[in-house]
PDB file of C-alpha atoms and ligand atoms in Angstrom:
ATOM      1  CA  MET V 280    -129.494 180.897 121.304  1.00  0.00           C
ATOM      2  CA  ARG V 281    -133.073 179.812 120.706  1.00  0.00           C
ATOM      3  CA  ARG V 282    -135.600 180.304 123.452  1.00  0.00           C
ATOM      4  CA  LYS V 283    -136.645 177.093 125.210  1.00  0.00           C
ATOM      5  CA  ILE V 284    -140.379 177.134 125.795  1.00  0.00           C
ATOM      6  CA  VAL V 285    -142.858 174.903 127.572  1.00  0.00           C
ATOM      7  CA  ALA V 286    -146.401 176.050 126.836  1.00  0.00           C
ATOM      8  CA  GLY V 287    -149.535 174.697 128.475  1.00  0.00           C
ATOM      9  CA  ASN V 288    -152.737 174.456 126.453  1.00  0.00           C
ATOM     10  CA  TRP V 289    -155.549 173.988 128.949  1.00  0.00           C
ATOM     11  CA  LYS V 290    -158.118 173.654 126.157  1.00  0.00           C
ATOM     12  CA  MET V 291    -161.751 173.732 127.391  1.00  0.00           C
ATOM     13  CA  ASN V 292    -160.956 172.485 130.880  1.00  0.00           C
ATOM     14  CA  LEU V 293    -161.185 173.769 134.467  1.00  0.00           C
ATOM     15  CA  THR V 294    -163.526 175.961 136.457  1.00  0.00           C
ATOM     16  CA  LYS V 295    -162.401 179.488 137.251  1.00  0.00           C
ATOM     17  CA  GLY V 296    -161.320 178.516 140.770  1.00  0.00           C
ATOM     18  CA  GLU V 297    -159.373 175.536 139.473  1.00  0.00           C
ATOM     19  CA  ALA V 298    -157.690 177.664 136.821  1.00  0.00           C
ATOM     20  CA  LEU V 299    -156.565 180.263 139.368  1.00  0.00           C
ATOM     21  CA  ASP V 300    -155.246 177.550 141.726  1.00  0.00           C
ATOM     22  CA  LEU V 301    -153.426 175.723 138.962  1.00  0.00           C
ATOM     23  CA  TYR V 302    -151.784 178.881 137.623  1.00  0.00           C
ATOM     24  CA  HIS V 303    -150.741 179.853 141.128  1.00  0.00           C
ATOM     25  CA  SER V 304    -149.293 176.374 141.815  1.00  0.00           C
ATOM     26  CA  ILE V 305    -147.351 176.352 138.545  1.00  0.00           C
ATOM     27  CA  GLY V 306    -145.856 179.710 139.443  1.00  0.00           C
ATOM     28  CA  GLN V 307    -144.761 178.531 142.899  1.00  0.00           C
ATOM     29  CA  GLU V 308    -141.755 176.876 141.344  1.00  0.00           C
ATOM     30  CA  LYS V 309    -139.095 179.041 139.766  1.00  0.00           C
ATOM     31  CA  ILE V 310    -137.513 177.337 136.774  1.00  0.00           C
ATOM     32  CA  ASP V 311    -134.522 178.901 135.070  1.00  0.00           C
ATOM     33  CA  ASN V 312    -133.558 178.800 131.402  1.00  0.00           C
ATOM     34  CA  VAL V 313    -137.005 177.969 130.088  1.00  0.00           C
ATOM     35  CA  SER V 314    -139.972 180.202 129.329  1.00  0.00           C
ATOM     36  CA  ARG V 315    -143.318 178.882 130.444  1.00  0.00           C
ATOM     37  CA  VAL V 316    -146.578 180.217 129.047  1.00  0.00           C
ATOM     38  CA  ILE V 317    -150.155 179.189 129.767  1.00  0.00           C
ATOM     39  CA  PHE V 318    -152.972 179.211 127.221  1.00  0.00           C
ATOM     40  CA  SER V 319    -156.129 179.421 129.273  1.00  0.00           C
ATOM     41  CA  PRO V 320    -159.777 179.398 128.217  1.00  0.00           C
ATOM     42  CA  LEU V 321    -160.629 182.975 127.218  1.00  0.00           C
ATOM     43  CA  LEU V 322    -163.100 183.286 130.061  1.00  0.00           C
ATOM     44  CA  PHE V 323    -160.388 183.168 132.736  1.00  0.00           C
ATOM     45  CA  LEU V 324    -157.774 185.425 131.161  1.00  0.00           C
ATOM     46  CA  ASP V 325    -158.842 188.540 133.008  1.00  0.00           C
ATOM     47  CA  ALA V 326    -158.873 186.868 136.427  1.00  0.00           C
ATOM     48  CA  LEU V 327    -155.517 185.156 135.814  1.00  0.00           C
ATOM     49  CA  LYS V 328    -153.865 188.519 135.251  1.00  0.00           C
ATOM     50  CA  TYR V 329    -154.302 189.282 138.922  1.00  0.00           C
ATOM     51  CA  VAL V 330    -152.560 186.123 140.151  1.00  0.00           C
ATOM     52  CA  GLU V 331    -148.988 186.904 141.195  1.00  0.00           C
ATOM     53  CA  THR V 332    -147.088 184.771 138.684  1.00  0.00           C
ATOM     54  CA  PRO V 333    -144.932 187.335 136.960  1.00  0.00           C
ATOM     55  CA  GLU V 334    -142.690 184.921 135.115  1.00  0.00           C
ATOM     56  CA  ILE V 335    -145.447 183.032 133.350  1.00  0.00           C
ATOM     57  CA  PRO V 336    -147.352 184.981 130.709  1.00  0.00           C
ATOM     58  CA  ILE V 337    -150.819 183.891 129.749  1.00  0.00           C
ATOM     59  CA  GLY V 338    -152.179 183.569 126.256  1.00  0.00           C
ATOM     60  CA  ALA V 339    -155.389 182.970 124.336  1.00  0.00           C
ATOM     61  CA  GLN V 340    -156.272 179.724 122.582  1.00  0.00           C
ATOM     62  CA  ASN V 341    -158.371 181.549 120.025  1.00  0.00           C
ATOM     63  CA  PHE V 342    -159.595 184.921 118.744  1.00  0.00           C
ATOM     64  CA  PHE V 343    -161.414 186.367 115.745  1.00  0.00           C
ATOM     65  CA  PRO V 344    -159.280 188.404 113.329  1.00  0.00           C
ATOM     66  CA  ILE V 345    -161.590 191.433 113.136  1.00  0.00           C
ATOM     67  CA  LYS V 346    -161.359 194.373 115.499  1.00  0.00           C
ATOM     68  CA  GLU V 347    -165.028 194.636 116.498  1.00  0.00           C
ATOM     69  CA  GLY V 348    -168.530 194.152 115.221  1.00  0.00           C
ATOM     70  CA  ALA V 349    -171.446 191.782 114.814  1.00  0.00           C
ATOM     71  CA  PHE V 350    -169.723 188.457 115.401  1.00  0.00           C
ATOM     72  CA  THR V 351    -171.852 186.815 118.062  1.00  0.00           C
ATOM     73  CA  GLY V 352    -169.885 184.665 120.442  1.00  0.00           C
ATOM     74  CA  GLU V 353    -166.434 185.709 119.226  1.00  0.00           C
ATOM     75  CA  VAL V 354    -163.595 187.543 120.965  1.00  0.00           C
ATOM     76  CA  SER V 355    -161.439 189.919 118.926  1.00  0.00           C
ATOM     77  CA  TYR V 356    -157.672 190.343 118.902  1.00  0.00           C
ATOM     78  CA  ALA V 357    -158.247 193.947 120.001  1.00  0.00           C
ATOM     79  CA  GLN V 358    -160.141 192.790 123.088  1.00  0.00           C
ATOM     80  CA  LEU V 359    -157.242 190.484 123.958  1.00  0.00           C
ATOM     81  CA  LYS V 360    -154.761 193.310 123.495  1.00  0.00           C
ATOM     82  CA  ASP V 361    -156.896 195.486 125.742  1.00  0.00           C
ATOM     83  CA  LEU V 362    -156.495 192.861 128.485  1.00  0.00           C
ATOM     84  CA  GLY V 363    -152.742 192.907 128.025  1.00  0.00           C
ATOM     85  CA  ILE V 364    -152.580 189.477 126.390  1.00  0.00           C
ATOM     86  CA  GLU V 365    -149.485 188.947 124.253  1.00  0.00           C
ATOM     87  CA  ASN V 366    -149.641 185.341 123.074  1.00  0.00           C
ATOM     88  CA  VAL V 367    -152.103 183.456 120.886  1.00  0.00           C
ATOM     89  CA  ILE V 368    -152.377 179.969 119.414  1.00  0.00           C
ATOM     90  CA  ILE V 369    -153.280 179.756 115.725  1.00  0.00           C
ATOM     91  CA  GLY V 370    -153.876 176.696 113.561  1.00  0.00           C
ATOM     92  CA  HIS V 371    -154.377 174.095 116.282  1.00  0.00           C
ATOM     93  CA  SER V 372    -155.678 170.885 114.716  1.00  0.00           C
ATOM     94  CA  GLU V 373    -158.781 170.969 116.926  1.00  0.00           C
ATOM     95  CA  ARG V 374    -159.680 174.373 115.452  1.00  0.00           C
ATOM     96  CA  ARG V 375    -158.868 173.188 111.945  1.00  0.00           C
ATOM     97  CA  THR V 376    -160.962 170.024 112.206  1.00  0.00           C
ATOM     98  CA  ILE V 377    -163.769 170.584 114.737  1.00  0.00           C
ATOM     99  CA  PHE V 378    -164.323 174.259 113.906  1.00  0.00           C
ATOM    100  CA  HIS V 379    -163.464 173.980 110.207  1.00  0.00           C
ATOM    101  CA  GLU V 380    -160.828 176.725 110.197  1.00  0.00           C
ATOM    102  CA  ASP V 381    -159.352 176.704 106.728  1.00  0.00           C
ATOM    103  CA  ASP V 382    -156.050 177.979 105.382  1.00  0.00           C
ATOM    104  CA  ALA V 383    -157.540 181.337 104.364  1.00  0.00           C
ATOM    105  CA  LEU V 384    -158.826 182.042 107.882  1.00  0.00           C
ATOM    106  CA  ILE V 385    -155.610 180.819 109.492  1.00  0.00           C
ATOM    107  CA  ARG V 386    -153.562 183.046 107.211  1.00  0.00           C
ATOM    108  CA  GLN V 387    -155.772 186.005 108.060  1.00  0.00           C
ATOM    109  CA  LYS V 388    -155.451 185.265 111.779  1.00  0.00           C
ATOM    110  CA  VAL V 389    -151.666 185.106 111.474  1.00  0.00           C
ATOM    111  CA  GLU V 390    -151.531 188.430 109.638  1.00  0.00           C
ATOM    112  CA  VAL V 391    -153.852 190.227 112.019  1.00  0.00           C
ATOM    113  CA  ALA V 392    -152.153 188.852 115.133  1.00  0.00           C
ATOM    114  CA  ILE V 393    -148.715 189.852 113.891  1.00  0.00           C
ATOM    115  CA  ALA V 394    -149.902 193.328 112.924  1.00  0.00           C
ATOM    116  CA  ALA V 395    -151.391 193.701 116.415  1.00  0.00           C
ATOM    117  CA  GLY V 396    -148.042 192.808 117.976  1.00  0.00           C
ATOM    118  CA  LEU V 397    -149.159 189.439 119.347  1.00  0.00           C
ATOM    119  CA  HIS V 398    -146.764 186.504 119.550  1.00  0.00           C
ATOM    120  CA  VAL V 399    -148.137 183.585 117.525  1.00  0.00           C
ATOM    121  CA  TYR V 400    -147.827 179.927 118.459  1.00  0.00           C
ATOM    122  CA  PHE V 401    -148.482 178.414 115.073  1.00  0.00           C
ATOM    123  CA  CYS V 402    -149.515 174.735 115.061  1.00  0.00           C
ATOM    124  CA  CYS V 403    -148.980 172.312 112.224  1.00  0.00           C
ATOM    125  CA  GLY V 404    -149.077 168.546 111.952  1.00  0.00           C
ATOM    126  CA  GLU V 405    -150.405 165.642 109.967  1.00  0.00           C
ATOM    127  CA  SER V 406    -153.159 163.069 110.541  1.00  0.00           C
ATOM    128  CA  LEU V 407    -152.477 159.356 110.900  1.00  0.00           C
ATOM    129  CA  GLU V 408    -153.769 158.817 107.375  1.00  0.00           C
ATOM    130  CA  VAL V 409    -151.275 161.295 105.940  1.00  0.00           C
ATOM    131  CA  ARG V 410    -148.420 159.796 107.949  1.00  0.00           C
ATOM    132  CA  GLU V 411    -149.283 156.292 106.811  1.00  0.00           C
ATOM    133  CA  SER V 412    -149.328 157.469 103.214  1.00  0.00           C
ATOM    134  CA  GLY V 413    -145.739 158.668 103.693  1.00  0.00           C
ATOM    135  CA  LYS V 414    -146.609 162.262 102.708  1.00  0.00           C
ATOM    136  CA  HIS V 415    -146.228 163.835 106.151  1.00  0.00           C
ATOM    137  CA  PHE V 416    -143.188 165.996 105.331  1.00  0.00           C
ATOM    138  CA  ASP V 417    -144.860 167.474 102.250  1.00  0.00           C
ATOM    139  CA  TYR V 418    -148.084 167.984 104.157  1.00  0.00           C
ATOM    140  CA  VAL V 419    -146.509 169.955 106.994  1.00  0.00           C
ATOM    141  CA  LEU V 420    -144.318 171.990 104.651  1.00  0.00           C
ATOM    142  CA  HIS V 421    -147.446 172.845 102.717  1.00  0.00           C
ATOM    143  CA  GLN V 422    -149.106 174.099 105.885  1.00  0.00           C
ATOM    144  CA  LEU V 423    -146.103 176.335 106.502  1.00  0.00           C
ATOM    145  CA  THR V 424    -146.014 177.715 102.960  1.00  0.00           C
ATOM    146  CA  ASP V 425    -149.782 178.239 102.879  1.00  0.00           C
ATOM    147  CA  ASN V 426    -150.196 179.751 106.319  1.00  0.00           C
ATOM    148  CA  LEU V 427    -146.915 181.364 107.306  1.00  0.00           C
ATOM    149  CA  PHE V 428    -144.346 181.883 104.622  1.00  0.00           C
ATOM    150  CA  HIS V 429    -146.144 184.885 103.116  1.00  0.00           C
ATOM    151  CA  LEU V 430    -144.929 186.862 106.142  1.00  0.00           C
ATOM    152  CA  GLU V 431    -142.122 189.316 105.749  1.00  0.00           C
ATOM    153  CA  LYS V 432    -138.865 188.268 107.345  1.00  0.00           C
ATOM    154  CA  GLU V 433    -138.997 190.914 110.096  1.00  0.00           C
ATOM    155  CA  LYS V 434    -142.374 189.608 111.247  1.00  0.00           C
ATOM    156  CA  PHE V 435    -141.180 186.061 111.652  1.00  0.00           C
ATOM    157  CA  SER V 436    -139.568 186.778 115.016  1.00  0.00           C
ATOM    158  CA  GLN V 437    -143.143 186.912 116.373  1.00  0.00           C
ATOM    159  CA  ILE V 438    -143.645 183.247 115.472  1.00  0.00           C
ATOM    160  CA  THR V 439    -143.079 180.089 117.475  1.00  0.00           C
ATOM    161  CA  ILE V 440    -143.916 176.868 115.669  1.00  0.00           C
ATOM    162  CA  ALA V 441    -145.495 173.826 117.307  1.00  0.00           C
ATOM    163  CA  TYR V 442    -145.313 170.557 115.414  1.00  0.00           C
ATOM    164  CA  GLU V 443    -148.239 168.487 116.645  1.00  0.00           C
ATOM    165  CA  PRO V 444    -148.927 165.245 114.820  1.00  0.00           C
ATOM    166  CA  ILE V 445    -152.704 164.824 115.136  1.00  0.00           C
ATOM    167  CA  TRP V 446    -152.369 161.103 115.839  1.00  0.00           C
ATOM    168  CA  ALA V 447    -150.382 161.947 118.985  1.00  0.00           C
ATOM    169  CA  ILE V 448    -152.703 164.615 120.431  1.00  0.00           C
ATOM    170  CA  GLY V 449    -154.561 163.397 123.492  1.00  0.00           C
ATOM    171  CA  THR V 450    -154.061 159.785 122.427  1.00  0.00           C
ATOM    172  CA  GLY V 451    -151.233 158.810 124.763  1.00  0.00           C
ATOM    173  CA  LYS V 452    -149.292 157.890 121.621  1.00  0.00           C
ATOM    174  CA  THR V 453    -146.241 160.164 121.464  1.00  0.00           C
ATOM    175  CA  ALA V 454    -144.124 160.587 118.352  1.00  0.00           C
ATOM    176  CA  THR V 455    -140.739 159.006 118.968  1.00  0.00           C
ATOM    177  CA  PRO V 456    -137.963 161.540 119.533  1.00  0.00           C
ATOM    178  CA  GLU V 457    -136.593 160.500 116.129  1.00  0.00           C
ATOM    179  CA  GLN V 458    -139.924 161.040 114.345  1.00  0.00           C
ATOM    180  CA  ALA V 459    -140.321 164.446 115.971  1.00  0.00           C
ATOM    181  CA  GLU V 460    -136.709 165.458 115.349  1.00  0.00           C
ATOM    182  CA  GLU V 461    -136.776 164.624 111.645  1.00  0.00           C
ATOM    183  CA  MET V 462    -139.882 166.768 111.165  1.00  0.00           C
ATOM    184  CA  HIS V 463    -138.422 169.628 113.225  1.00  0.00           C
ATOM    185  CA  GLU V 464    -135.246 169.464 111.168  1.00  0.00           C
ATOM    186  CA  ARG V 465    -137.260 169.735 107.927  1.00  0.00           C
ATOM    187  CA  ILE V 466    -139.250 172.657 109.304  1.00  0.00           C
ATOM    188  CA  ARG V 467    -136.059 174.480 110.256  1.00  0.00           C
ATOM    189  CA  LEU V 468    -134.558 173.766 106.862  1.00  0.00           C
ATOM    190  CA  ALA V 469    -137.669 175.171 105.174  1.00  0.00           C
ATOM    191  CA  ILE V 470    -137.367 178.393 107.197  1.00  0.00           C
ATOM    192  CA  ALA V 471    -133.708 178.616 106.197  1.00  0.00           C
ATOM    193  CA  GLN V 472    -134.590 178.130 102.540  1.00  0.00           C
ATOM    194  CA  TYR V 473    -137.475 180.611 102.489  1.00  0.00           C
ATOM    195  CA  TYR V 474    -135.873 183.213 104.723  1.00  0.00           C
ATOM    196  CA  SER V 475    -132.385 182.745 106.151  1.00  0.00           C
ATOM    197  CA  ASN V 476    -130.208 180.531 108.297  1.00  0.00           C
ATOM    198  CA  THR V 477    -130.197 183.128 111.015  1.00  0.00           C
ATOM    199  CA  LEU V 478    -133.966 183.157 111.197  1.00  0.00           C
ATOM    200  CA  ALA V 479    -134.143 179.356 111.108  1.00  0.00           C
ATOM    201  CA  GLU V 480    -131.656 179.158 113.947  1.00  0.00           C
ATOM    202  CA  SER V 481    -133.533 181.642 116.084  1.00  0.00           C
ATOM    203  CA  THR V 482    -137.073 180.238 115.649  1.00  0.00           C
ATOM    204  CA  SER V 483    -138.259 177.985 118.467  1.00  0.00           C
ATOM    205  CA  ILE V 484    -139.969 174.816 117.271  1.00  0.00           C
ATOM    206  CA  LEU V 485    -141.977 172.977 119.921  1.00  0.00           C
ATOM    207  CA  TYR V 486    -143.288 169.437 119.898  1.00  0.00           C
ATOM    208  CA  GLY V 487    -146.871 168.698 120.961  1.00  0.00           C
ATOM    209  CA  GLY V 488    -148.790 165.443 121.327  1.00  0.00           C
ATOM    210  CA  SER V 489    -148.943 163.399 124.531  1.00  0.00           C
ATOM    211  CA  CYS V 490    -145.784 165.015 125.860  1.00  0.00           C
ATOM    212  CA  LYS V 491    -145.421 164.193 129.553  1.00  0.00           C
ATOM    213  CA  PRO V 492    -142.763 164.108 132.281  1.00  0.00           C
ATOM    214  CA  SER V 493    -141.797 160.550 131.319  1.00  0.00           C
ATOM    215  CA  ASN V 494    -140.954 161.346 127.691  1.00  0.00           C
ATOM    216  CA  ALA V 495    -140.074 165.062 127.692  1.00  0.00           C
ATOM    217  CA  LYS V 496    -136.365 164.582 128.437  1.00  0.00           C
ATOM    218  CA  GLU V 497    -135.773 162.334 125.445  1.00  0.00           C
ATOM    219  CA  LEU V 498    -137.707 164.668 123.152  1.00  0.00           C
ATOM    220  CA  PHE V 499    -136.060 167.860 124.402  1.00  0.00           C
ATOM    221  CA  ALA V 500    -132.613 166.298 124.068  1.00  0.00           C
ATOM    222  CA  LYS V 501    -132.978 166.460 120.305  1.00  0.00           C
ATOM    223  CA  LYS V 502    -131.151 169.249 118.554  1.00  0.00           C
ATOM    224  CA  ASN V 503    -134.170 170.784 116.831  1.00  0.00           C
ATOM    225  CA  ILE V 504    -136.773 170.364 119.581  1.00  0.00           C
ATOM    226  CA  ASP V 505    -136.942 173.548 121.629  1.00  0.00           C
ATOM    227  CA  GLY V 506    -139.701 172.588 124.025  1.00  0.00           C
ATOM    228  CA  GLY V 507    -143.308 171.492 124.005  1.00  0.00           C
ATOM    229  CA  LEU V 508    -146.933 172.515 123.668  1.00  0.00           C
ATOM    230  CA  ILE V 509    -148.544 170.505 126.423  1.00  0.00           C
ATOM    231  CA  GLY V 510    -152.240 169.651 126.618  1.00  0.00           C
ATOM    232  CA  GLY V 511    -153.313 167.019 129.155  1.00  0.00           C
ATOM    233  CA  ALA V 512    -150.168 167.177 131.286  1.00  0.00           C
ATOM    234  CA  SER V 513    -150.474 170.960 131.674  1.00  0.00           C
ATOM    235  CA  LEU V 514    -153.537 170.429 133.863  1.00  0.00           C
ATOM    236  CA  ASN V 515    -151.309 169.215 136.677  1.00  0.00           C
ATOM    237  CA  ALA V 516    -148.830 171.750 138.107  1.00  0.00           C
ATOM    238  CA  LYS V 517    -146.241 169.149 139.094  1.00  0.00           C
ATOM    239  CA  ASP V 518    -146.319 167.394 135.730  1.00  0.00           C
ATOM    240  CA  PHE V 519    -146.187 170.657 133.804  1.00  0.00           C
ATOM    241  CA  ASN V 520    -143.248 171.959 135.816  1.00  0.00           C
ATOM    242  CA  ASN V 521    -141.455 168.624 135.580  1.00  0.00           C
ATOM    243  CA  ILE V 522    -141.757 168.846 131.819  1.00  0.00           C
ATOM    244  CA  ALA V 523    -140.320 172.379 131.973  1.00  0.00           C
ATOM    245  CA  LYS V 524    -137.380 170.986 133.975  1.00  0.00           C
ATOM    246  CA  SER V 525    -136.664 168.298 131.364  1.00  0.00           C
ATOM    247  CA  PHE V 526    -134.045 170.182 129.355  1.00  0.00           C
TER     248      PHE V 526
HETATM  249  P1  LIG I  65    -151.870 166.653 124.500  1.00  0.00           P
HETATM  250  O1  LIG I  65    -152.309 167.931 123.629  1.00  0.00           O
HETATM  251  O2  LIG I  65    -150.597 167.014 125.220  1.00  0.00           O
HETATM  252  O3  LIG I  65    -153.015 166.411 125.436  1.00  0.00           O
HETATM  253  O4  LIG I  65    -151.670 165.536 123.542  1.00  0.00           O
HETATM  254  C1  LIG I  65    -151.362 168.743 122.974  1.00  0.00           C
HETATM  255  C2  LIG I  65    -152.057 169.850 122.231  1.00  0.00           C
HETATM  256  O5  LIG I  65    -153.123 169.629 121.641  1.00  0.00           O
HETATM  257  O6  LIG I  65    -151.567 170.991 122.207  1.00  0.00           O
END
């Protein structure tokens, strides 16, 4: 059975007090059969550790794939590990586009995170331009082959994939359940072809892009959609938990 996951990506939002309150509120509700995880701004990770919310691990939205050194402004994977952080996002489209993270850096981040024993939430997804050109399946499969499929089979259990069409992120425009499902199905098939059926069947593939309580049920009902990576709606405890209850 694949793990069902609803992950919140708070991005660069909230003050420290707001972050602590929100995390506490989310944890007030116990929800069975789904794993929740919160990706907070790096600055709050240490404080969040002390909030009593044992069932909801926290994770980092970013890190630099070098242990230590002269990298002004960066936070290393080793510093995250030292805090007890176990989850990281890699390849989010905002990092790829705004911060110019290229395939080589993303690949390096994946390798380093896996070697450090971190669980990777790997994001992929096409722009509107690519979708309109009809090349979206090839594009996403390329991202997987370039950034992920160099990993050895045993390491792949540390990967959760998030398909996030860029045109749906923060736009209010969600992919239809059918559009999301057909991409998830292709992604799973690619894992089966590169690795094995068993691995494909055990890898969780999340959908991200304007997922909210009103559309989560329809999306999560699809066979290959194992949950969501939630941006905007994760900033409200009730909405986030309602999404987690949408299976
Ligand atoms: P959104 O963001 O839910 O606000 O569209 C999703 C994401 O970027 O992970």
